[in-house]
């Protein structure tokens, strides 16, 4: 999931009520760890349901609520697929009851096409796929159809965003006036992270309009112009002109604003290799170019690997984000799918680099932003840079999932228990430092004592991603687990909502 909110904070909350676990306790069995994650999920849900439902998110220190996602109950919809996987029928029924009441045609605030697609639309479609598939029988089947019905209702409300000269959509739209924010460009990730959800909706409903809209926008990215904004094969600029679909710059990155475009290229091929072979080819080109041109090694820790950025002045930027740490999982998924050991090996190198950003802080949790540019090391972080290969440029943690996500992919692809232990350590530290009496809060500074104080916001993706990936690492084998090679029957969207891969009727 890829956004950052401005957050207010309160400090001084009592210590977490559940003791932290460590990877050095061999008495903890796999099923016990799965149960611990399920308990954390229920704890977060109970606090949200008590103090914030049906609003979008809980403020877990003040026990207030926020409505950053249009007051449609983002945390509830984002929690659905995880609750299904955990087979918590009580919570699943509560969420379905809520979804049936949502009027997606009404909100008092601007709507993000991107955020609404990856959280609401994907959450409902995924719930439908799971409850009509491997989780059938968890709730009464007669209750499941509303998820697809409401998915269609939401897409019908949103689809005017694509009504532009090029078909590249506006992101920020006013669904009441059918207006927009007047932007002239859209982001690479925003434009390129709609196609999985909207295509799946077409395949489920038999109405190809949703797929056509999203794939027309994506087509500009698959055939980018002008050529100067594709400095290396497959790597393209981070903004798209809404008027004509041309690229608006040549800034290259796997970080926020560009990230999930690359993520979806290979995932569309997982979804349907017959229709989306070009998406695979573009991902392969981007992956090979990234290894050749963006791979970067800190001068103080040349054993580590991060992905740099690249600008129009032909300069590398030696900085990255927590968001970017999905990259290891993407290389691992593509590598196992395509039988490319070089991609798998590079993915594991990226996973190890992101692990260092967790392993080297006082909380054992990684920062929002970091750098390894030796020319900019702050004096008070020189020791950290020399030992860990990076320094912190933004120490916040807002419950992001990407590092745990890539640890999970590393374990599923390699079977190496090391990566599952890394999942457990990360979850345990989130549970220790972020847990409040009613949920989970962000941290101001991951490298300060007790996280530097807590941020009074519980993002919906704690339900959708952090606790899902933590659970899956220790959960029983199920159809929705990531598989090696081409054996996947589900593919995860960027908010970790699993969709059933396409099978011809």
Short mmCIF file of C-alpha atoms in Angstrom, two decimals:
data_model
loop_
_atom_site.label_atom_id
_atom_site.label_comp_id
_atom_site.label_asym_id
_atom_site.label_seq_id
_atom_site.Cartn_x
_atom_site.Cartn_y
_atom_site.Cartn_z
CA UNK A 1 0.00 0.00 0.00
CA UNK A 2 1.39 3.32 -1.00
CA UNK A 3 0.41 6.58 0.76
CA UNK A 4 1.55 8.86 3.58
CA UNK A 5 -0.81 10.93 5.71
CA UNK A 6 -0.06 13.95 7.87
CA UNK A 7 -0.55 12.66 11.39
CA UNK A 8 -1.02 14.17 14.80
CA UNK A 9 0.53 12.47 17.80
CA UNK A 10 0.12 11.86 21.51
CA UNK A 11 2.84 10.34 23.65
CA UNK A 12 3.01 8.60 26.98
CA UNK A 13 0.62 5.72 26.38
CA UNK A 14 1.05 2.77 28.71
CA UNK A 15 3.28 -0.07 27.54
CA UNK A 16 1.86 -2.79 25.32
CA UNK A 17 -0.39 -5.25 27.08
CA UNK A 18 0.94 -8.29 25.23
CA UNK A 19 4.56 -9.20 25.94
CA UNK A 20 6.94 -9.08 23.00
CA UNK A 21 8.25 -12.33 21.60
CA UNK A 22 11.76 -12.84 20.34
CA UNK A 23 13.18 -15.14 17.74
CA UNK A 24 15.31 -16.77 20.44
CA UNK A 25 12.37 -18.58 22.05
CA UNK A 26 12.30 -22.04 20.44
CA UNK A 27 9.33 -23.12 22.58
CA UNK A 28 6.98 -21.10 20.36
CA UNK A 29 5.50 -23.39 17.73
CA UNK A 30 4.24 -22.34 14.34
CA UNK A 31 0.56 -22.70 15.28
CA UNK A 32 1.16 -20.70 18.46
CA UNK A 33 2.64 -17.90 16.38
CA UNK A 34 -0.32 -17.97 14.01
CA UNK A 35 -2.61 -17.73 17.04
CA UNK A 36 -0.63 -14.77 18.37
CA UNK A 37 -1.14 -12.90 15.10
CA UNK A 38 -4.83 -13.77 15.12
CA UNK A 39 -5.07 -12.38 18.64
CA UNK A 40 -3.42 -9.14 17.50
CA UNK A 41 -5.90 -8.88 14.62
CA UNK A 42 -8.85 -9.40 16.96
CA UNK A 43 -7.41 -6.84 19.36
CA UNK A 44 -7.16 -4.24 16.61
CA UNK A 45 -10.61 -5.09 15.28
CA UNK A 46 -12.26 -4.94 18.70
CA UNK A 47 -10.81 -1.48 19.35
CA UNK A 48 -11.85 -0.23 15.92
CA UNK A 49 -15.33 -1.73 16.21
CA UNK A 50 -15.83 -0.30 19.71
CA UNK A 51 -14.51 3.22 19.19
CA UNK A 52 -14.43 4.00 15.46
CA UNK A 53 -16.76 1.80 13.41
CA UNK A 54 -18.20 2.55 10.85
CA UNK A 55 -15.67 5.34 10.27
CA UNK A 56 -12.49 4.78 8.28
CA UNK A 57 -9.85 4.38 10.96
CA UNK A 58 -9.32 4.26 14.70
CA UNK A 59 -7.22 6.77 16.61
CA UNK A 60 -5.82 4.18 19.00
CA UNK A 61 -4.50 6.52 21.67
CA UNK A 62 -7.39 8.95 22.08
CA UNK A 63 -9.98 6.34 21.01
CA UNK A 64 -11.32 8.74 18.43
CA UNK A 65 -11.74 8.14 14.73
CA UNK A 66 -10.75 9.48 11.33
CA UNK A 67 -12.38 9.50 7.92
CA UNK A 68 -9.46 9.86 5.52
CA UNK A 69 -11.10 7.48 3.01
CA UNK A 70 -14.51 9.11 2.47
CA UNK A 71 -16.25 7.72 5.56
CA UNK A 72 -17.19 4.42 3.95
CA UNK A 73 -15.52 2.26 6.62
CA UNK A 74 -12.09 1.67 5.10
CA UNK A 75 -10.77 -0.38 8.00
CA UNK A 76 -13.74 -2.73 7.83
CA UNK A 77 -13.48 -3.36 4.09
CA UNK A 78 -9.68 -3.63 4.26
CA UNK A 79 -9.98 -6.20 7.07
CA UNK A 80 -12.35 -8.53 5.22
CA UNK A 81 -9.92 -10.77 3.33
CA UNK A 82 -7.69 -11.24 6.39
CA UNK A 83 -10.66 -12.11 8.59
CA UNK A 84 -11.71 -14.69 5.99
CA UNK A 85 -8.25 -16.26 5.91
CA UNK A 86 -8.27 -16.40 9.70
CA UNK A 87 -11.74 -17.99 9.42
CA UNK A 88 -13.25 -15.53 11.86
CA UNK A 89 -16.88 -15.81 10.82
CA UNK A 90 -18.08 -13.31 13.41
CA UNK A 91 -15.94 -10.49 12.04
CA UNK A 92 -16.62 -11.50 8.44
CA UNK A 93 -20.37 -11.27 9.04
CA UNK A 94 -19.98 -7.89 10.74
CA UNK A 95 -18.08 -6.57 7.72
CA UNK A 96 -20.53 -7.96 5.18
CA UNK A 97 -23.41 -6.39 7.11
CA UNK A 98 -21.61 -3.05 6.87
CA UNK A 99 -20.71 -3.34 3.19
CA UNK A 100 -24.36 -3.94 2.35
CA UNK A 101 -25.22 -0.50 3.79
CA UNK A 102 -22.56 1.61 2.04
CA UNK A 103 -23.78 4.21 -0.43
CA UNK A 104 -20.70 4.77 -2.58
CA UNK A 105 -22.42 7.61 -4.42
CA UNK A 106 -22.25 9.84 -1.35
CA UNK A 107 -19.27 11.45 0.33
CA UNK A 108 -18.39 14.95 1.40
CA UNK A 109 -14.76 14.78 0.32
CA UNK A 110 -12.71 14.21 -2.82
CA UNK A 111 -12.17 10.58 -3.77
CA UNK A 112 -8.83 9.02 -4.73
CA UNK A 113 -9.40 6.60 -7.59
CA UNK A 114 -6.20 4.77 -6.64
CA UNK A 115 -6.85 4.41 -2.90
CA UNK A 116 -10.51 3.55 -3.41
CA UNK A 117 -9.61 0.89 -5.95
CA UNK A 118 -6.90 -0.83 -3.93
CA UNK A 119 -8.75 -0.75 -0.60
CA UNK A 120 -12.51 -0.76 -1.17
CA UNK A 121 -12.94 -2.29 -4.62
CA UNK A 122 -10.20 -4.85 -4.10
CA UNK A 123 -11.34 -5.69 -0.58
CA UNK A 124 -14.84 -6.55 -1.76
CA UNK A 125 -13.76 -8.45 -4.89
CA UNK A 126 -11.25 -10.45 -2.86
CA UNK A 127 -13.84 -11.28 -0.23
CA UNK A 128 -16.12 -12.54 -2.98
CA UNK A 129 -13.39 -14.69 -4.55
CA UNK A 130 -12.45 -16.22 -1.23
CA UNK A 131 -15.99 -16.88 0.01
CA UNK A 132 -17.01 -18.36 -3.34
CA UNK A 133 -13.82 -20.42 -3.41
CA UNK A 134 -11.59 -21.91 -0.72
CA UNK A 135 -13.48 -20.26 2.18
CA UNK A 136 -16.94 -21.28 0.95
CA UNK A 137 -19.20 -22.17 3.86
CA UNK A 138 -17.57 -19.78 6.33
CA UNK A 139 -20.72 -17.64 6.09
CA UNK A 140 -24.07 -18.31 4.45
CA UNK A 141 -23.63 -18.28 0.69
CA UNK A 142 -26.69 -16.05 0.27
CA UNK A 143 -24.77 -13.26 2.00
CA UNK A 144 -21.80 -13.27 -0.37
CA UNK A 145 -23.37 -11.84 -3.51
CA UNK A 146 -23.58 -8.34 -2.06
CA UNK A 147 -19.80 -8.09 -2.27
CA UNK A 148 -19.84 -8.35 -6.07
CA UNK A 149 -22.94 -6.18 -6.33
CA UNK A 150 -21.31 -3.42 -4.30
CA UNK A 151 -18.07 -3.78 -6.28
CA UNK A 152 -20.00 -3.06 -9.45
CA UNK A 153 -21.82 -0.16 -7.79
CA UNK A 154 -18.53 1.39 -6.71
CA UNK A 155 -16.86 0.97 -10.10
CA UNK A 156 -19.88 2.54 -11.79
CA UNK A 157 -19.52 5.56 -9.50
CA UNK A 158 -15.79 5.87 -10.20
CA UNK A 159 -15.57 5.14 -13.92
CA UNK A 160 -16.16 8.73 -15.06
CA UNK A 161 -12.58 9.40 -13.90
CA UNK A 162 -11.42 7.75 -17.15
CA UNK A 163 -13.46 10.18 -19.28
CA UNK A 164 -10.46 12.18 -20.49
CA UNK A 165 -9.06 12.90 -23.96
CA UNK A 166 -6.56 10.06 -23.60
CA UNK A 167 -8.32 7.67 -21.25
CA UNK A 168 -5.63 8.24 -18.60
CA UNK A 169 -7.82 8.89 -15.54
CA UNK A 170 -7.85 11.69 -13.03
CA UNK A 171 -6.98 10.42 -9.58
CA UNK A 172 -8.71 12.96 -7.34
CA UNK A 173 -12.37 13.18 -8.32
CA UNK A 174 -15.59 14.67 -6.98
CA UNK A 175 -18.24 11.99 -7.36
CA UNK A 176 -21.08 14.42 -6.60
CA UNK A 177 -20.25 16.99 -9.29
CA UNK A 178 -18.37 14.51 -11.50
CA UNK A 179 -15.47 16.95 -11.37
CA UNK A 180 -11.79 16.57 -10.60
CA UNK A 181 -8.90 18.47 -9.06
CA UNK A 182 -7.74 19.93 -12.37
CA UNK A 183 -4.50 17.96 -12.45
CA UNK A 184 -2.69 17.75 -15.78
CA UNK A 185 -0.71 14.62 -14.92
CA UNK A 186 -1.32 11.39 -13.07
CA UNK A 187 1.27 9.28 -11.30
CA UNK A 188 2.83 6.17 -12.76
CA UNK A 189 1.72 4.01 -9.84
CA UNK A 190 -1.75 5.55 -9.76
CA UNK A 191 -2.31 4.96 -13.47
CA UNK A 192 -0.65 1.55 -13.45
CA UNK A 193 -2.29 0.11 -10.32
CA UNK A 194 -5.90 -0.19 -11.45
CA UNK A 195 -5.72 -2.89 -14.08
CA UNK A 196 -5.80 -5.96 -11.82
CA UNK A 197 -8.87 -4.88 -9.87
CA UNK A 198 -10.86 -3.54 -12.81
CA UNK A 199 -10.00 -6.51 -15.03
CA UNK A 200 -11.03 -8.96 -12.32
CA UNK A 201 -14.34 -7.14 -11.95
CA UNK A 202 -14.98 -7.52 -15.68
CA UNK A 203 -14.13 -11.21 -15.56
CA UNK A 204 -16.53 -11.76 -12.67
CA UNK A 205 -19.42 -9.71 -14.07
CA UNK A 206 -19.04 -10.40 -17.78
CA UNK A 207 -19.04 -6.64 -18.43
CA UNK A 208 -15.79 -5.82 -20.24
CA UNK A 209 -16.12 -2.05 -19.73
CA UNK A 210 -14.09 -2.05 -16.51
CA UNK A 211 -11.21 -3.96 -18.05
CA UNK A 212 -11.23 -1.81 -21.20
CA UNK A 213 -11.02 1.42 -19.20
CA UNK A 214 -8.11 0.34 -17.03
CA UNK A 215 -6.23 -1.44 -19.83
CA UNK A 216 -6.52 1.54 -22.17
CA UNK A 217 -4.79 3.70 -19.55
CA UNK A 218 -2.18 1.01 -18.94
CA UNK A 219 -1.47 0.73 -22.65
CA UNK A 220 0.28 4.12 -22.65
CA UNK A 221 2.68 2.75 -20.03
CA UNK A 222 3.33 -0.44 -21.99
CA UNK A 223 4.19 1.63 -25.08
CA UNK A 224 5.75 4.72 -23.50
CA UNK A 225 6.45 7.96 -25.35
CA UNK A 226 8.63 9.93 -25.69
CA UNK A 227 11.56 7.53 -25.80
CA UNK A 228 13.84 9.84 -23.81
CA UNK A 229 11.70 9.18 -20.72
CA UNK A 230 12.57 5.47 -20.90
CA UNK A 231 16.31 5.79 -20.27
CA UNK A 232 16.69 2.04 -19.73
CA UNK A 233 14.46 -0.69 -21.18
CA UNK A 234 11.33 -1.09 -19.10
CA UNK A 235 12.09 1.74 -16.67
CA UNK A 236 9.86 4.74 -17.36
CA UNK A 237 9.13 8.17 -15.93
CA UNK A 238 6.97 8.67 -12.87
CA UNK A 239 4.18 10.90 -14.29
CA UNK A 240 1.79 10.64 -17.23
CA UNK A 241 0.08 13.48 -19.10
CA UNK A 242 -3.68 13.09 -18.78
CA UNK A 243 -4.34 14.88 -22.07
CA UNK A 244 -2.42 12.56 -24.39
CA UNK A 245 -0.95 9.70 -22.32
CA UNK A 246 2.67 10.71 -22.90
CA UNK A 247 5.20 10.52 -20.11
CA UNK A 248 5.73 13.82 -18.32
CA UNK A 249 9.20 13.20 -16.90
CA UNK A 250 12.10 10.79 -16.82
CA UNK A 251 12.42 10.26 -13.07
CA UNK A 252 13.00 6.54 -12.51
CA UNK A 253 12.17 4.85 -9.23
CA UNK A 254 10.70 1.77 -7.55
CA UNK A 255 9.64 4.01 -4.65
CA UNK A 256 6.33 5.67 -3.81
CA UNK A 257 4.59 7.12 -6.86
CA UNK A 258 6.02 4.49 -9.22
CA UNK A 259 6.28 1.29 -7.17
CA UNK A 260 3.09 -0.64 -7.79
CA UNK A 261 3.21 -0.06 -11.55
CA UNK A 262 6.13 -2.50 -11.65
CA UNK A 263 4.46 -4.73 -9.07
CA UNK A 264 1.37 -5.17 -11.27
CA UNK A 265 3.25 -5.97 -14.46
CA UNK A 266 4.30 -9.39 -13.23
CA UNK A 267 1.11 -9.92 -11.21
CA UNK A 268 -1.05 -9.45 -14.29
CA UNK A 269 0.92 -12.26 -15.90
CA UNK A 270 0.24 -14.42 -12.84
CA UNK A 271 -3.44 -13.51 -13.17
CA UNK A 272 -3.69 -14.57 -16.82
CA UNK A 273 -0.59 -15.50 -18.83
CA UNK A 274 -2.61 -15.81 -22.03
CA UNK A 275 -3.75 -12.18 -22.11
CA UNK A 276 -0.88 -10.44 -20.37
CA UNK A 277 2.33 -11.69 -21.92
CA UNK A 278 3.37 -8.13 -22.80
CA UNK A 279 3.08 -7.17 -19.14
CA UNK A 280 5.53 -9.97 -18.32
CA UNK A 281 7.94 -8.79 -21.00
CA UNK A 282 7.86 -5.23 -19.69
CA UNK A 283 8.48 -6.43 -16.14
CA UNK A 284 11.42 -8.55 -17.27
CA UNK A 285 12.90 -5.56 -19.08
CA UNK A 286 12.45 -3.37 -16.00
CA UNK A 287 13.94 -6.03 -13.71
CA UNK A 288 16.99 -6.59 -15.90
CA UNK A 289 17.55 -2.84 -16.26
CA UNK A 290 17.21 -2.35 -12.51
CA UNK A 291 19.88 -4.96 -11.80
CA UNK A 292 22.16 -3.39 -14.39
CA UNK A 293 21.61 0.29 -13.62
CA UNK A 294 19.87 0.88 -10.27
CA UNK A 295 21.49 -1.69 -7.97
CA UNK A 296 23.51 0.21 -5.38
CA UNK A 297 25.77 -0.82 -2.52
CA UNK A 298 26.56 1.43 0.48
CA UNK A 299 30.24 2.35 0.73
CA UNK A 300 30.25 1.30 4.38
CA UNK A 301 28.42 -1.98 3.73
CA UNK A 302 29.12 -3.14 0.17
CA UNK A 303 27.49 -6.46 1.02
CA UNK A 304 24.07 -4.76 1.05
CA UNK A 305 21.94 -3.96 -1.98
CA UNK A 306 19.32 -1.26 -2.45
CA UNK A 307 17.61 0.14 -5.54
CA UNK A 308 18.63 3.72 -6.31
CA UNK A 309 16.57 6.28 -8.20
CA UNK A 310 17.62 7.90 -11.49
CA UNK A 311 16.85 11.42 -12.68
CA UNK A 312 16.82 13.29 -15.97
CA UNK A 313 20.33 14.59 -15.33
CA UNK A 314 21.57 10.98 -15.49
CA UNK A 315 22.27 10.94 -11.76
CA UNK A 316 21.57 8.19 -9.27
CA UNK A 317 19.76 9.07 -6.06
CA UNK A 318 21.04 7.06 -3.12
CA UNK A 319 17.89 7.03 -1.04
CA UNK A 320 14.89 4.79 -0.59
CA UNK A 321 11.73 4.22 1.40
CA UNK A 322 9.93 1.60 3.44
CA UNK A 323 7.48 1.54 0.52
CA UNK A 324 10.25 0.44 -1.84
CA UNK A 325 10.94 -2.69 0.16
CA UNK A 326 8.18 -4.53 -1.68
CA UNK A 327 10.80 -4.83 -4.44
CA UNK A 328 12.41 -7.97 -3.07
CA UNK A 329 9.07 -9.77 -3.11
CA UNK A 330 8.43 -8.66 -6.68
CA UNK A 331 11.76 -10.03 -7.89
CA UNK A 332 11.13 -13.27 -6.00
CA UNK A 333 7.66 -13.71 -7.47
CA UNK A 334 8.91 -13.01 -10.99
CA UNK A 335 11.97 -15.16 -10.51
CA UNK A 336 10.14 -18.25 -9.35
CA UNK A 337 7.39 -17.81 -11.92
CA UNK A 338 9.77 -17.42 -14.86
CA UNK A 339 12.44 -19.82 -13.54
CA UNK A 340 15.00 -17.03 -13.42
CA UNK A 341 17.42 -17.74 -10.59
CA UNK A 342 19.15 -14.40 -11.20
CA UNK A 343 15.93 -12.61 -10.29
CA UNK A 344 15.47 -14.79 -7.21
CA UNK A 345 19.03 -14.12 -6.07
CA UNK A 346 18.69 -10.38 -6.60
CA UNK A 347 15.35 -10.40 -4.78
CA UNK A 348 16.98 -12.05 -1.79
CA UNK A 349 19.71 -9.40 -1.84
CA UNK A 350 17.04 -6.70 -1.70
CA UNK A 351 15.24 -8.52 1.12
CA UNK A 352 18.49 -8.65 3.09
CA UNK A 353 19.06 -4.93 2.61
CA UNK A 354 15.59 -4.07 3.87
CA UNK A 355 16.05 -6.46 6.77
CA UNK A 356 19.08 -4.43 7.81
CA UNK A 357 16.87 -1.32 8.10
CA UNK A 358 14.82 -3.23 10.68
CA UNK A 359 17.61 -5.09 12.42
CA UNK A 360 19.71 -1.98 13.07
CA UNK A 361 17.23 0.31 14.84
CA UNK A 362 16.43 0.48 18.55
CA UNK A 363 12.88 -0.77 17.96
CA UNK A 364 13.73 -3.40 15.37
CA UNK A 365 11.37 -1.63 12.96
CA UNK A 366 12.47 0.16 9.79
CA UNK A 367 12.08 3.88 9.02
CA UNK A 368 9.85 5.60 6.48
CA UNK A 369 12.82 7.00 4.51
CA UNK A 370 16.55 6.26 4.50
CA UNK A 371 19.69 7.00 2.52
CA UNK A 372 23.15 5.58 1.93
CA UNK A 373 24.68 8.65 0.30
CA UNK A 374 28.04 8.94 2.06
CA UNK A 375 28.16 12.67 1.30
CA UNK A 376 25.10 13.43 3.42
CA UNK A 377 25.56 11.41 6.60
CA UNK A 378 24.46 13.43 9.67
CA UNK A 379 27.05 13.53 12.42
CA UNK A 380 24.71 11.89 14.90
CA UNK A 381 24.10 8.95 12.52
CA UNK A 382 27.63 8.26 11.39
CA UNK A 383 27.93 5.22 13.65
CA UNK A 384 24.68 3.82 12.25
CA UNK A 385 25.85 4.39 8.67
CA UNK A 386 29.22 2.76 9.25
CA UNK A 387 27.70 -0.32 10.89
CA UNK A 388 24.39 -0.70 9.05
CA UNK A 389 25.04 0.92 5.67
CA UNK A 390 22.24 3.48 5.85
CA UNK A 391 21.05 6.49 7.82
CA UNK A 392 17.53 7.64 8.58
CA UNK A 393 15.97 10.64 6.84
CA UNK A 394 12.45 10.12 8.21
CA UNK A 395 12.19 7.92 11.28
CA UNK A 396 8.43 7.48 11.35
CA UNK A 397 6.71 4.12 11.13
CA UNK A 398 3.03 4.28 10.17
CA UNK A 399 2.31 0.53 10.25
CA UNK A 400 3.66 -0.14 6.78
CA UNK A 401 3.82 -3.76 5.52
CA UNK A 402 6.36 -3.90 2.70
CA UNK A 403 9.30 -5.38 4.59
CA UNK A 404 7.21 -8.13 6.17
CA UNK A 405 5.62 -8.71 2.76
CA UNK A 406 9.00 -9.40 1.15
CA UNK A 407 10.09 -11.59 4.08
CA UNK A 408 6.95 -13.66 3.45
CA UNK A 409 7.70 -14.02 -0.27
CA UNK A 410 11.29 -15.00 0.54
CA UNK A 411 10.10 -17.77 2.83
CA UNK A 412 7.50 -19.08 0.39
CA UNK A 413 9.94 -19.11 -2.54
CA UNK A 414 13.00 -20.51 -0.75
CA UNK A 415 11.56 -22.45 2.18
CA UNK A 416 14.39 -21.02 4.30
CA UNK A 417 13.17 -20.68 7.90
CA UNK A 418 15.42 -17.62 8.33
CA UNK A 419 12.86 -15.49 6.54
CA UNK A 420 10.01 -16.73 8.66
CA UNK A 421 12.00 -15.83 11.75
CA UNK A 422 12.44 -12.35 10.29
CA UNK A 423 8.65 -12.10 9.91
CA UNK A 424 8.23 -13.12 13.52
CA UNK A 425 10.78 -10.62 14.79
CA UNK A 426 9.16 -7.79 12.83
CA UNK A 427 5.65 -8.69 14.00
CA UNK A 428 6.85 -9.04 17.58
CA UNK A 429 8.40 -5.58 17.55
CA UNK A 430 5.29 -4.00 16.05
CA UNK A 431 3.30 -5.78 18.75
CA UNK A 432 5.67 -4.50 21.42
CA UNK A 433 6.10 -0.87 20.42
CA UNK A 434 2.93 -0.02 18.50
CA UNK A 435 0.26 -1.83 20.51
CA UNK A 436 -2.09 0.31 22.59
CA UNK A 437 -5.05 -0.55 24.79
CA UNK A 438 -7.35 -0.42 21.75
CA UNK A 439 -5.22 -1.08 18.68
CA UNK A 440 -1.91 -0.22 17.04
CA UNK A 441 -0.34 3.23 16.68
CA UNK A 442 2.47 4.51 14.51
CA UNK A 443 5.86 5.60 15.85
CA UNK A 444 7.61 8.93 15.58
CA UNK A 445 11.18 7.60 15.50
CA UNK A 446 12.04 3.94 15.11
CA UNK A 447 15.59 4.55 16.32
CA UNK A 448 14.60 6.29 19.54
CA UNK A 449 13.72 4.77 22.88
CA UNK A 450 10.17 3.39 22.76
CA UNK A 451 9.85 4.60 19.20
CA UNK A 452 10.04 8.26 20.15
CA UNK A 453 6.37 8.32 21.11
CA UNK A 454 3.30 7.12 19.29
CA UNK A 455 1.23 8.53 16.41
CA UNK A 456 -2.50 8.50 17.09
CA UNK A 457 -3.62 6.75 13.91
CA UNK A 458 -4.24 3.13 12.94
CA UNK A 459 -4.04 2.84 9.16
CA UNK A 460 -6.47 0.38 7.59
CA UNK A 461 -3.58 -1.55 6.08
CA UNK A 462 -2.62 -2.90 9.51
CA UNK A 463 -5.59 -5.25 8.89
CA UNK A 464 -5.11 -5.81 5.18
CA UNK A 465 -1.34 -6.26 5.03
CA UNK A 466 0.80 -6.26 8.19
CA UNK A 467 -1.29 -8.78 10.07
CA UNK A 468 -2.16 -10.79 6.96
CA UNK A 469 1.43 -11.40 5.87
CA UNK A 470 2.47 -12.05 9.48
CA UNK A 471 -0.30 -14.61 9.81
CA UNK A 472 0.30 -16.33 6.48
CA UNK A 473 3.91 -17.04 7.39
CA UNK A 474 2.70 -19.34 10.19
CA UNK A 475 -0.75 -20.36 8.97
CA UNK A 476 -1.65 -23.76 7.57
CA UNK A 477 -1.17 -24.44 3.89
CA UNK A 478 -4.12 -23.06 1.92
CA UNK A 479 -5.00 -22.34 -1.69
CA UNK A 480 -4.35 -18.63 -1.17
CA UNK A 481 -0.75 -19.06 -0.01
CA UNK A 482 1.92 -17.84 -2.44
CA UNK A 483 3.36 -20.80 -4.35
CA UNK A 484 6.59 -21.53 -6.18
CA UNK A 485 6.72 -21.52 -9.95
CA UNK A 486 3.43 -21.22 -11.82
CA UNK A 487 1.33 -22.94 -9.16
CA UNK A 488 -0.39 -19.83 -7.80
CA UNK A 489 -4.18 -19.94 -7.83
CA UNK A 490 -4.44 -16.50 -6.18
CA UNK A 491 -2.55 -13.27 -6.79
CA UNK A 492 -2.35 -10.39 -4.32
CA UNK A 493 -3.12 -6.78 -5.13
CA UNK A 494 -0.94 -4.02 -3.71
CA UNK A 495 -3.10 -3.92 -0.56
CA UNK A 496 -2.62 -7.69 -0.10
CA UNK A 497 -6.14 -8.60 -1.19
CA UNK A 498 -5.96 -11.97 -3.00
CA UNK A 499 -7.81 -12.45 -6.30
CA UNK A 500 -8.45 -15.83 -7.86
CA UNK A 501 -6.34 -16.16 -10.98
CA UNK A 502 -8.29 -16.22 -14.19
CA UNK A 503 -9.53 -19.54 -15.50
CA UNK A 504 -11.37 -19.62 -18.85
CA UNK A 505 -15.04 -20.45 -18.56
#
